Amino acid sequence: MNGDTPGLAPAPAYALEGHGLVKTFGSFRAVDGVDIAVPAGTIYGVLGPNGAGKTTLLRTLLGIIDPDEGRRSLLGAEQPLRMARQVGYLPEERGLYPSMKAYEAIAFMGALRGLPLRQGRGRAREMLEGHGMGAAINKPIRQLSKGMAQTVQLFGTIIHEPRLIVLDEPFSGLDAINQEKLERLIREQAQRGVTVLFSTHVIAHAERLCERVAIVAGGRIRFEGTVDDARAQLRSQVRLRTRASDGAWRAALPGDAIQEEGAWHFALPDGGIEPLLRALLDGDAGIESLSIERPGLHDAFVAIAGAAAAQQMRDDAEREALV
Amino acid sequence: MREMWRAALVIARRDFTAVVLSRTFILFLLGPLLPILIGMVFAGFTDKISSTDLRPVVGIAMPASEAVRLERAYDRLTERMGDQALVRVRRVPMTPAPRVQLARVDSAVVAILSGTVARPVLTGKAEDLDKLQGDLSLIASAAQAENTLRMVQVQREEVATSNGAQAQGRLQIGRVAQIVMFFLTILLAGMILSNLVEEKTNKIIEILAAAVPIDAIFLGKLMAMLAMSFVGIAFWGGTAFAIFLALGGNGAAVPVPAVGWPVFLALAVIYFAMAYTLLGSLFLGIGAQAATVREVQTLNMPVTMGQMMIFFFASYAIDHMGKAPEIAAAIFPFSSPFTMIARAAQDDALWPHLLAIVWQALFVGLIIRVGVLLFRRHVMQSGGRWWKQLFRPSTG
């Protein structure tokens, strides 16, 4: 359906934008002043622990719910539903009509987004056959396994060939094989120039797929940038094991070095590893092993989200004390 | 707006096929016919039931000669007035006393007339005496007059048309149309209450709400249920017409409504659609707030009572054509279709119908919009004060 909409404006630089978004449920601020911009044509991950506000943020950006404050723009339109034909959305809570046949369910989801039913039925059959689900084409959804039903819903999300695909926790409930298939599908879509935005709390998927990520905690974006930028938030970790337990070389260890199970652990010093190495050699420390580990996205996520959670707890405690 | 109608049609098509192609739809179609079919099968039995005479029976405890005079008078009167006009009478023994006879467990009469024709005594409970003494006084008077009572012959002068009779006939058509429309609405519109529960329990609402305006979801559902209702009405109407023809029914004997049959039938279809969508949009809005089927079931009773009240209002208005109650019922959106179909039977002016249809359609739109905004506010937990968004475009 790319470019099918009459009078379509030139593709904006950002597929999705939100500025100062706030969404509250009662006294709970699920989205708390979020600024986000998803560059067109990228795979973008929204990471966060459970209850961080990821789903509410996605629902707000897509126009399913309106923000209490702030502005949003979806494919250049401030009213998201105007761009519904260009968007595919897989919600966290999967839903299909149980009595509908698999191919009909896919075609129906396409029809909702403007794809003619006849065309949708044809494409749905092709998609299901192409993924080895030919036997399921005419089966009602209630007779499919959970994984197959999820695949049907995923096909329904992309059948109309959208320019933007938004997937909320797409990997949850899938086995390893289907997770791998989904990763491949996301990459294929991105290669076609489609913007893919997905939320997850499983960092490995984001690390493998995403060009940019936003880490959400407590309804706020705590980090936004490339995966490398996120990793760079933490210094590399040094792990050192020596034969000598003491000596002059110990003075060269950073002050925050800790000893665990016979090995020293500390962040790589700002001056690099060379001065420490020299001190270890000169002081006959007897290096048994020395490794420098670059932190993964997981480490960055835990550090950022953990710090945010700790900050949140402090803020809450202060607020309660004031009350 | 075009996009909203397109989306509504997609939803309507899905809902319509899901209902019409289900096995339970056959039961739905046959349901209203079951009483008729059972009635035909047990025709003899029902005839017996319908012929059971529920008029009170009064015992005659008089000497035989007096009782014969009373019976003769009774026969002369019923010959003129019809079988059902007077109480029934039956001879009972003169002893024991009426008071004692009435106290018996096996007493089959409600009161006993004793004494003579000239001085009759009626024994029974006070409220029964109030009801019976007029009839018995008339019979006794006729018996007293006996052969001196001369029945006057009324001369007949027949005419081809009578405005009074025509007005009565049209009033009857209006009433029948109101009742039929009411029963169809009460049978069919209530189903809409639970219409969004499937989407909510199966989490499909999220997919729909992300793709199309919620107005389109509501509109599509109403369209589907209306189309399904028309399938049902066509089936029931066709069956009823076939039975009518099979029984040798004569359409010429039916009076003609003021606007003529073709226009009247067209208006009946339109007004049914309006009554259905008015109540349906309200029910959809109410039902959409319910989280479970149990909640919907609980809502059924007050909703049915509300429908009954609307019907009684419209039914009262039919006897007050052109007066304040009828105008009020025509203006009040929910009773308007029922009132206007009765008006079509009695008055040939067409412009009020045009006005009423536009007025009713406006309210359908308004009720849908309010229902949608309340749904967004309370179910989707979106949006602020709903009345501020009432007339904003529904594009999310």
XYZ file of C-alpha atoms in Angstrom, chain A residues 63-216:
154
model
C -3.798 7.434 18.473
C -5.548 4.576 20.285
C -5.607 6.838 23.303
C -5.144 10.570 23.461
C -2.424 12.137 25.584
C -3.374 14.489 28.387
C -0.587 16.810 27.301
C 1.870 17.064 24.440
C 1.879 16.645 20.679
C 2.418 13.619 18.503
C 2.949 13.034 14.829
C 2.595 9.778 12.931
C 4.092 9.716 9.430
C 3.780 13.485 9.446
C 0.118 13.574 10.519
C -0.938 14.991 13.856
C -4.117 12.900 13.810
C -2.705 9.371 13.771
C -5.786 7.626 12.370
C -5.407 9.649 9.176
C -2.359 7.494 8.489
C -3.943 4.205 9.566
C -3.598 2.705 6.082
C 0.182 3.164 6.271
C 0.563 1.577 9.686
C 0.579 -1.987 10.973
C 0.099 -2.610 14.680
C 0.455 -5.780 16.709
C -0.834 -5.169 20.230
C 0.603 -6.808 23.306
C -2.667 -8.563 24.075
C -3.314 -10.602 20.958
C -6.869 -10.720 19.709
C -8.628 -12.472 16.843
C -12.209 -13.562 16.199
C -12.157 -17.257 17.184
C -14.659 -18.366 14.540
C -12.906 -16.654 11.641
C -10.818 -18.723 9.259
C -7.100 -17.934 9.302
C -6.965 -16.374 5.831
C -10.166 -14.416 6.473
C -8.748 -13.016 9.716
C -5.646 -11.773 7.895
C -7.705 -10.304 5.048
C -10.065 -8.638 7.545
C -7.159 -6.921 9.296
C -5.928 -5.738 5.909
C -9.407 -4.525 4.989
C -9.534 -2.458 8.173
C -6.436 -0.686 6.844
C -7.877 -0.174 3.365
C -6.723 -3.284 1.496
C -9.562 -4.653 -0.687
C -10.850 -7.927 0.768
C -10.351 -9.928 -2.411
C -6.737 -8.825 -2.682
C -6.257 -9.478 1.026
C -7.603 -13.019 0.774
C -5.192 -13.794 -2.054
C -2.234 -12.341 -0.211
C -3.203 -14.105 3.009
C -3.228 -17.490 1.284
C 0.183 -16.766 -0.242
C 1.626 -15.682 3.092
C 0.337 -18.715 4.950
C 1.492 -21.122 2.246
C 4.864 -19.363 2.048
C 5.402 -19.942 5.748
C 4.445 -23.594 5.708
C 0.987 -22.961 7.158
C -0.985 -24.032 4.100
C -2.962 -26.544 6.146
C -4.183 -23.781 8.446
C -5.607 -21.531 5.712
C -9.212 -22.645 6.117
C -9.069 -23.498 9.785
C -10.932 -21.337 12.302
C -8.631 -19.444 14.643
C -9.932 -21.407 17.630
C -8.416 -24.565 16.141
C -4.921 -23.085 15.742
C -2.105 -23.352 18.269
C -1.163 -20.181 20.152
C 1.979 -19.731 18.074
C 0.094 -20.179 14.812
C -2.577 -17.719 15.902
C 0.149 -15.203 16.731
C 1.668 -15.714 13.297
C -1.744 -15.136 11.723
C -2.045 -11.891 13.639
C 1.438 -10.841 12.607
C 0.564 -11.460 8.950
C -2.571 -9.404 9.480
C -0.329 -6.617 10.749
C 1.771 -6.461 7.585
C -0.581 -7.694 4.850
C -1.356 -4.178 3.617
C 2.379 -3.433 3.254
C 2.539 -0.567 5.740
C 5.283 2.065 5.920
C 5.406 1.807 9.687
C 5.075 -1.352 11.748
C 4.574 -1.093 15.497
C 4.910 -4.292 17.483
C 4.187 -4.366 21.207
C 6.145 -7.167 22.905
C 6.123 -9.217 19.696
C 8.404 -11.963 20.998
C 6.412 -12.822 24.088
C 4.775 -16.220 23.884
C 6.844 -17.363 20.895
C 9.204 -20.349 20.992
C 12.831 -19.948 19.945
C 12.170 -20.999 16.340
C 9.328 -18.556 15.913
C 11.345 -15.810 17.610
C 14.062 -16.373 15.022
C 11.472 -16.241 12.227
C 10.093 -13.003 13.605
C 13.552 -11.435 13.782
C 14.087 -12.410 10.138
C 10.735 -10.910 9.192
C 11.557 -7.640 10.955
C 14.874 -7.424 9.095
C 13.139 -8.136 5.766
C 10.641 -5.368 6.400
C 13.425 -2.936 7.324
C 15.297 -3.826 4.137
C 12.181 -2.771 2.203
C 12.458 0.647 3.843
C 9.731 0.058 6.403
C 10.156 1.648 9.827
C 9.811 -0.968 12.545
C 9.197 0.071 16.129
C 8.878 -2.591 18.754
C 8.784 -2.738 22.504
C 10.376 -5.451 24.555
C 11.761 -6.215 27.956
C 13.986 -8.948 26.490
C 17.121 -7.017 25.601
C 18.766 -9.635 23.390
C 16.261 -9.033 20.584
C 16.813 -5.296 20.671
C 20.598 -5.754 20.704
C 20.452 -7.929 17.610
C 17.896 -5.900 15.666
C 17.759 -2.254 16.672
C 19.630 0.675 15.252
C 18.300 2.957 17.951
C 16.685 2.326 21.290
C 14.829 4.259 23.931
C 14.991 2.973 27.477
C 11.793 3.746 29.356
